[in-house]
Amino acid sequence: MSDTVITVDHLCKSYWLKHQLQAGRKQSVQSEHFSEVLTRFISTPFRRRDSAEKAASREEFWALKDVSFEVKRGDVLGIIGRNGAGKSTLLKVLSRITEPTSGRIEIDGRVASLLEVGTGFHPELTGRENIFLNGAILGMSRVEIKRKFDEIVAFAEVEKFLDTPVKRYSSGMYVRLAFSVAAHLEPEILIVDEVLAVGDAQFQKKCLGKMQDVSRNDGRTIIFVSHNLQVVQSLCTKGVLLAGGTIKVLGPTSEVVAEYLKSLQSGFKIGLEHRRDRQGAGDIQFTEIEMLDQFGQRIENAISGQRVTLRLHYRTKADHPYRNCRVSVSAHANGVVYFLLSTELVRSDELVLQGRGHLDCIIPELPLSRGEYYLNPFVESNKVVQDLVEGAWPLSVVDGDFYGHGRNYPPGWEGIGVLVRHDWKW
Amino acid sequence: MAKLIIEAGQARKHYWRDLWRYRELFYFLAWRDLLVRYRQTAIGLTWALLRPLLTMIVLTVIFGRVAKLTVPGVPQPILVLAAMLPWQFFSNSLSDSSNSLVANANLISKIYFPRLVVPASSVMVSMVEFIISFAIMVVLLFIYHYPITWHFIALPPLVVLSFLAALGPGLLITALNVKYRDFRYIIPFIVQFGLYVSPVGFSSSRVPEEWRLLYSLNPIVGVIDGFRWAICAKEPMYWPGFVVSLIVIGLMLFYGINYFRRVERKFADII
């Protein structure tokens, strides 16, 4: 038996977008209304629409273009890419929900796909009933569900509410139960979409642990889409970076993640000045963030414990000075704030901003462990918020020597806490 | 296990075997629909008895007392119910299966399974309701001391026949419904209209002889005639009409399945 369980060969998938030119605005609609078909048929019953006319109103959109790769038995393949890169389409084609436009896939083994948590859950049914229903929908047999029933219930921690309709569940309980059923699937190939984005952190960890066990101990193959790069890095053995429906990089996870970060960064660099998703009055705006090392050289990645300067470039709309300013930048990852660096915390003199310029924030020793963080810059003047851009700039930190002896946070702790200088006595 | 090959426009080679492999899902979906149907109702499954009972009384009065469309020797309630049971089974199956794909859109867009499972399983609820409401018939036969003949053995195949009669158009309409939601408005109309053009309140022997063959083009006519023949056993079977109905049912089923199979691969993209 060959070791390759999935072969994807020149896979393409296109969708037809229909455009209606309405009041000068281009609008895409998903499908033709029956009334349109009918009126067209009634008005011109014997004329086939010529292809030029057809082409004008429809546009082909390639969600996947010439994608080829192989997955070996026991691989955990992480698929990353920005929104709209084709990740979900790829999973849908792989799990046979939608058909490819061209190309070929060969799959050797039983596939289960988990594109959504709790697919088929019915609110009127009790927890117990939903376990059976959902299990069957995900491809488990009745015998299999019965055998694992207790395990599923224990994992979800919903013993007391088994006979309550799930519509009365808290959202947390609902998600836990749904996850739990999915976590007990035992296919040879598991296809998972970004489902780990929901649920509380503790439960997420439990699920990840379960998935890890499954792939390591039983040699099961997993294909996994996530935006959480840490998860991808810790879980996956191989990675694929998709962009615009094509494969950009295919290889070891670390390479793929690094490439993805690079592409994000280059995107952000152009981005900040032109970004629209900002809050505040907008009289003062950030145009760029630069990261400099101890020698004043621009860097892409910071090292734990390194002396780092964050250079915030700004621009004011009017030419007059904006008085009583406060500028801050905070570091985030996975929705958690790691630290806040704010002018009023360390300086008591007035900050006045005018025209174009930059401010430097110096961090003598970067107290972050390896991981991916985001910087949110903020500026206000006379207590009026002027600019706040969430996720304005990615801060990628690699392992360094914070404690001066070459040892770093143990595995599993990277990226989930700040480094604190400390000592022990005994 | 054989390798699974996914290609564009591929005709599924093992379509029916695949369908068989998903029989548990079929069972679970039917079970779900059944559980959900009478959740949070005070009298639950009693509705399955009450609805046909009340309809039967109304139809008995209208067609028996007012319109005088009776058959000598057959009590009107039995005459009406013998047709109403298959009619309700047919019409409920038709409406449930027609709406089934859209009602299960979340499944279609997130999970693979042979899509035929959905409309087929949605009919099971009506099947169970049919069996429950058949109790009314048993009670009526007992009350009127109506004799049960050997014709009764035709009932199970006739039930299957009405299932198939509903499935053909049901598959066609549910597939069309995925793209054009207009069809969900057509179904209640067909069902309402059908009650009057089908021989539910009266015997189809009332239809003039020269029109009877044409009348049997309505596939449910053959099914209802069969039920009356099996239960009432008073009038001879009109075989030419029955065969016509059978052919129509067969053709519709064939066309329904073919159309369904042709378009089912696109369901997830357009639902």
Short mmCIF file of C-alpha atoms in Angstrom, two decimals, chain B:
data_model
loop_
_atom_site.label_atom_id
_atom_site.label_comp_id
_atom_site.label_asym_id
_atom_site.label_seq_id
_atom_site.Cartn_x
_atom_site.Cartn_y
_atom_site.Cartn_z
CA MET B 1 -11.28 0.30 0.59
CA ALA B 2 -11.13 1.44 -2.98
CA LYS B 3 -9.57 4.76 -3.77
CA LEU B 4 -11.95 7.64 -3.90
CA ILE B 5 -11.53 9.73 -6.99
CA ILE B 6 -12.91 13.21 -7.25
CA GLU B 7 -13.10 14.65 -10.72
CA ALA B 8 -15.14 17.21 -12.57
CA GLY B 9 -18.38 16.01 -14.08
CA GLN B 10 -17.73 12.44 -13.13
CA ALA B 11 -20.74 10.19 -13.13
CA ARG B 12 -20.84 8.54 -9.78
CA LYS B 13 -20.15 4.92 -10.45
CA HIS B 14 -21.28 3.54 -7.16
CA TYR B 15 -24.22 5.87 -6.69
CA TRP B 16 -26.64 3.32 -5.31
CA ARG B 17 -24.04 1.53 -3.22
CA ASP B 18 -23.02 4.86 -1.78
CA LEU B 19 -26.62 5.57 -0.98
CA TRP B 20 -26.87 2.24 0.81
CA ARG B 21 -23.78 3.04 2.86
CA TYR B 22 -25.50 6.16 4.13
CA ARG B 23 -28.63 4.33 5.26
CA GLU B 24 -27.87 5.15 8.88
CA LEU B 25 -27.91 8.84 8.11
CA PHE B 26 -31.23 8.28 6.38
CA TYR B 27 -32.52 6.64 9.50
CA PHE B 28 -31.22 9.40 11.76
CA LEU B 29 -32.62 12.21 9.66
CA ALA B 30 -36.02 10.52 9.62
CA TRP B 31 -35.77 10.01 13.36
CA ARG B 32 -34.89 13.68 13.84
CA ASP B 33 -37.82 14.89 11.76
CA LEU B 34 -40.13 12.63 13.67
CA LEU B 35 -38.83 13.77 17.06
CA VAL B 36 -39.00 17.42 16.11
CA ARG B 37 -42.44 17.29 14.53
CA TYR B 38 -44.38 17.15 17.75
CA ARG B 39 -41.85 18.66 20.18
CA GLN B 40 -43.33 21.10 22.60
CA THR B 41 -46.90 20.24 21.70
CA ALA B 42 -49.36 19.29 24.42
CA ILE B 43 -50.99 16.34 22.70
CA GLY B 44 -48.04 15.22 20.58
CA LEU B 45 -48.68 12.37 18.20
CA THR B 46 -52.42 12.62 18.79
CA TRP B 47 -52.30 15.25 16.08
CA ALA B 48 -51.53 12.48 13.64
CA LEU B 49 -54.95 11.03 14.52
CA LEU B 50 -56.85 14.25 14.97
CA ARG B 51 -56.06 15.88 11.65
CA PRO B 52 -57.22 13.02 9.40
CA LEU B 53 -60.19 12.37 11.65
CA LEU B 54 -61.48 15.92 11.37
CA THR B 55 -60.81 16.12 7.64
CA MET B 56 -62.60 12.82 7.20
CA ILE B 57 -65.69 14.08 9.02
CA VAL B 58 -65.83 17.22 6.89
CA LEU B 59 -65.36 15.32 3.63
CA THR B 60 -67.91 12.69 4.66
CA VAL B 61 -70.51 15.35 5.28
CA ILE B 62 -69.78 17.33 2.13
CA PHE B 63 -69.48 14.46 -0.34
CA GLY B 64 -71.87 12.04 1.33
CA ARG B 65 -74.70 14.18 2.67
CA VAL B 66 -74.48 17.29 0.50
CA ALA B 67 -73.18 16.05 -2.83
CA LYS B 68 -74.59 12.53 -2.41
CA LEU B 69 -71.53 10.96 -4.04
CA THR B 70 -71.95 7.61 -2.35
CA VAL B 71 -71.24 4.01 -3.26
CA PRO B 72 -73.95 1.57 -2.27
CA GLY B 73 -72.94 -0.82 0.47
CA VAL B 74 -69.95 1.18 1.63
CA PRO B 75 -70.32 3.45 4.66
CA GLN B 76 -69.26 6.95 3.60
CA PRO B 77 -66.61 7.38 6.35
CA ILE B 78 -64.86 4.22 5.19
CA LEU B 79 -65.12 5.25 1.57
CA VAL B 80 -63.61 8.65 2.31
CA LEU B 81 -60.93 7.49 4.72
CA ALA B 82 -59.75 4.73 2.38
CA ALA B 83 -58.82 7.48 -0.07
CA MET B 84 -57.85 10.12 2.41
CA LEU B 85 -55.11 8.09 4.07
CA PRO B 86 -53.12 7.63 0.87
CA TRP B 87 -53.94 11.15 -0.25
CA GLN B 88 -52.63 12.68 2.95
CA PHE B 89 -49.60 10.47 2.85
CA PHE B 90 -48.99 11.53 -0.72
CA SER B 91 -49.55 15.23 -0.19
CA ASN B 92 -47.53 15.40 3.05
CA SER B 93 -44.69 13.48 1.44
CA LEU B 94 -44.77 15.73 -1.56
CA SER B 95 -44.61 18.93 0.46
CA ASP B 96 -42.02 17.60 2.92
CA SER B 97 -39.71 16.24 0.27
CA SER B 98 -40.07 19.35 -1.86
CA ASN B 99 -38.90 21.57 0.96
CA SER B 100 -36.36 19.14 2.33
CA LEU B 101 -33.20 20.33 0.59
CA VAL B 102 -33.70 23.98 1.37
CA ALA B 103 -34.68 23.13 4.93
CA ASN B 104 -31.42 21.23 5.30
CA ALA B 105 -29.27 23.79 3.53
CA ASN B 106 -26.83 23.89 6.43
CA LEU B 107 -26.12 20.21 5.99
CA ILE B 108 -25.81 20.43 2.23
CA SER B 109 -23.21 23.16 2.37
CA LYS B 110 -21.10 21.61 5.11
CA ILE B 111 -21.17 17.84 4.79
CA TYR B 112 -20.97 15.38 1.97
CA PHE B 113 -23.52 12.62 1.65
CA PRO B 114 -25.68 11.40 -1.23
CA ARG B 115 -28.21 14.21 -1.40
CA LEU B 116 -31.00 11.77 -2.17
CA VAL B 117 -30.96 10.83 1.51
CA VAL B 118 -32.57 14.11 2.46
CA PRO B 119 -35.80 14.07 0.43
CA ALA B 120 -36.19 10.33 0.94
CA SER B 121 -35.86 10.55 4.71
CA SER B 122 -38.22 13.50 4.91
CA VAL B 123 -41.00 11.24 3.67
CA MET B 124 -40.61 8.90 6.61
CA VAL B 125 -42.47 11.22 8.96
CA SER B 126 -45.54 11.08 6.75
CA MET B 127 -45.12 7.32 6.57
CA VAL B 128 -45.26 7.03 10.36
CA GLU B 129 -48.22 9.39 10.52
CA PHE B 130 -49.91 7.29 7.88
CA ILE B 131 -49.45 4.15 9.93
CA ILE B 132 -50.78 5.86 13.06
CA SER B 133 -53.81 7.28 11.31
CA PHE B 134 -54.50 3.88 9.85
CA ALA B 135 -55.73 3.04 13.35
CA ILE B 136 -58.78 5.17 12.60
CA MET B 137 -59.52 2.92 9.69
CA VAL B 138 -59.24 -0.17 11.86
CA VAL B 139 -61.64 1.35 14.36
CA LEU B 140 -64.11 2.32 11.61
CA LEU B 141 -64.05 -1.16 10.11
CA PHE B 142 -64.78 -2.54 13.53
CA ILE B 143 -67.63 -0.11 14.25
CA TYR B 144 -69.37 -0.79 10.94
CA HIS B 145 -68.63 -4.52 11.11
CA TYR B 146 -67.20 -4.12 7.65
CA PRO B 147 -65.72 -7.35 6.29
CA ILE B 148 -62.03 -7.55 5.65
CA THR B 149 -61.18 -9.40 2.45
CA TRP B 150 -58.03 -10.91 1.01
CA HIS B 151 -57.63 -7.65 -0.93
CA PHE B 152 -55.97 -6.32 2.21
CA ILE B 153 -52.68 -7.92 1.25
CA ALA B 154 -52.40 -5.31 -1.51
CA LEU B 155 -52.01 -2.54 1.08
CA PRO B 156 -48.24 -2.68 1.74
CA PRO B 157 -47.31 -2.53 -1.96
CA LEU B 158 -49.84 0.26 -2.40
CA VAL B 159 -48.18 2.23 0.41
CA VAL B 160 -44.86 1.82 -1.37
CA LEU B 161 -46.54 2.94 -4.56
CA SER B 162 -47.82 6.16 -3.00
CA PHE B 163 -44.35 6.75 -1.58
CA LEU B 164 -42.89 6.43 -5.07
CA ALA B 165 -45.67 8.58 -6.50
CA ALA B 166 -44.71 11.37 -4.10
CA LEU B 167 -40.95 10.88 -4.48
CA GLY B 168 -40.86 11.44 -8.25
CA PRO B 169 -42.30 14.95 -8.33
CA GLY B 170 -40.84 15.59 -4.86
CA LEU B 171 -37.28 15.06 -6.10
CA LEU B 172 -37.86 17.23 -9.11
CA ILE B 173 -39.37 20.06 -7.13
CA THR B 174 -36.87 19.97 -4.28
CA ALA B 175 -34.01 20.15 -6.79
CA LEU B 176 -35.65 23.05 -8.57
CA ASN B 177 -36.36 24.67 -5.24
CA VAL B 178 -32.62 24.86 -4.56
CA LYS B 179 -32.24 27.29 -7.40
CA TYR B 180 -35.69 28.79 -7.72
CA ARG B 181 -37.47 29.22 -4.44
CA ASP B 182 -40.65 29.87 -6.40
CA PHE B 183 -41.46 26.21 -6.17
CA ARG B 184 -42.12 26.36 -2.49
CA TYR B 185 -45.20 28.42 -3.30
CA ILE B 186 -46.36 26.05 -5.97
CA ILE B 187 -46.58 23.05 -3.68
CA PRO B 188 -49.38 24.19 -1.33
CA PHE B 189 -51.36 25.06 -4.42
CA ILE B 190 -50.87 21.63 -5.99
CA VAL B 191 -51.84 19.97 -2.74
CA GLN B 192 -55.00 22.02 -2.28
CA PHE B 193 -56.04 21.67 -5.86
CA GLY B 194 -55.22 17.98 -5.89
CA LEU B 195 -57.62 17.19 -3.06
CA TYR B 196 -60.53 18.16 -5.31
CA VAL B 197 -59.37 16.73 -8.61
CA SER B 198 -58.42 13.42 -7.04
CA PRO B 199 -61.11 10.93 -6.09
CA VAL B 200 -60.76 11.54 -2.35
CA GLY B 201 -64.33 12.40 -1.41
CA PHE B 202 -65.93 10.29 -4.09
CA SER B 203 -65.24 7.08 -5.96
CA SER B 204 -63.55 7.41 -9.34
CA SER B 205 -66.32 5.19 -10.76
CA ARG B 206 -68.29 8.45 -10.70
CA VAL B 207 -66.09 9.76 -13.46
CA PRO B 208 -67.71 9.20 -16.89
CA GLU B 209 -66.33 6.08 -18.51
CA GLU B 210 -64.87 7.86 -21.56
CA TRP B 211 -62.88 10.21 -19.33
CA ARG B 212 -61.66 7.64 -16.89
CA LEU B 213 -58.46 6.69 -18.68
CA LEU B 214 -57.53 10.33 -19.04
CA TYR B 215 -58.39 10.90 -15.40
CA SER B 216 -55.91 8.20 -14.44
CA LEU B 217 -53.08 10.33 -15.76
CA ASN B 218 -53.25 11.84 -12.31
CA PRO B 219 -50.95 9.27 -10.71
CA ILE B 220 -52.65 9.40 -7.35
CA VAL B 221 -55.89 8.20 -8.94
CA GLY B 222 -54.41 4.75 -9.42
CA VAL B 223 -53.13 4.68 -5.86
CA ILE B 224 -56.48 5.73 -4.41
CA ASP B 225 -58.39 3.28 -6.57
CA GLY B 226 -56.04 0.59 -5.31
CA PHE B 227 -56.67 1.52 -1.69
CA ARG B 228 -60.44 1.52 -2.21
CA TRP B 229 -60.21 -1.83 -3.93
CA ALA B 230 -58.17 -3.25 -1.07
CA ILE B 231 -60.23 -1.87 1.77
CA CYS B 232 -63.78 -1.43 0.50
CA ALA B 233 -63.68 -4.34 -1.95
CA LYS B 234 -67.03 -3.37 -3.45
CA GLU B 235 -66.21 -2.09 -6.91
CA PRO B 236 -64.08 -3.94 -9.45
CA MET B 237 -60.63 -2.58 -10.15
CA TYR B 238 -60.35 -0.42 -13.25
CA TRP B 239 -57.13 -1.96 -14.51
CA PRO B 240 -56.42 0.19 -17.59
CA GLY B 241 -56.53 3.29 -15.39
CA PHE B 242 -54.33 1.68 -12.79
CA VAL B 243 -51.74 0.77 -15.40
CA VAL B 244 -51.79 4.32 -16.76
CA SER B 245 -51.20 5.68 -13.26
CA LEU B 246 -48.39 3.18 -12.75
CA ILE B 247 -46.71 4.31 -15.94
CA VAL B 248 -47.05 7.96 -14.99
CA ILE B 249 -45.61 7.26 -11.54
CA GLY B 250 -42.74 5.33 -13.11
CA LEU B 251 -41.96 8.05 -15.62
CA MET B 252 -42.06 10.80 -13.01
CA LEU B 253 -39.82 8.80 -10.70
CA PHE B 254 -37.37 8.13 -13.48
CA TYR B 255 -37.29 11.75 -14.55
CA GLY B 256 -37.18 13.01 -10.96
CA ILE B 257 -34.21 10.83 -10.03
CA ASN B 258 -32.38 11.64 -13.24
CA TYR B 259 -32.86 15.35 -12.87
CA PHE B 260 -31.90 15.19 -9.22
CA ARG B 261 -28.72 13.28 -9.98
CA ARG B 262 -27.80 15.66 -12.73
CA VAL B 263 -28.03 18.77 -10.59
CA GLU B 264 -27.13 17.49 -7.13
CA ARG B 265 -23.42 18.15 -7.61
CA LYS B 266 -24.13 21.85 -7.82
CA PHE B 267 -26.41 22.05 -4.80
CA ALA B 268 -23.72 23.20 -2.40
CA ASP B 269 -22.75 26.06 -4.71
CA ILE B 270 -26.16 27.56 -5.20
CA ILE B 271 -28.25 26.65 -2.19
#
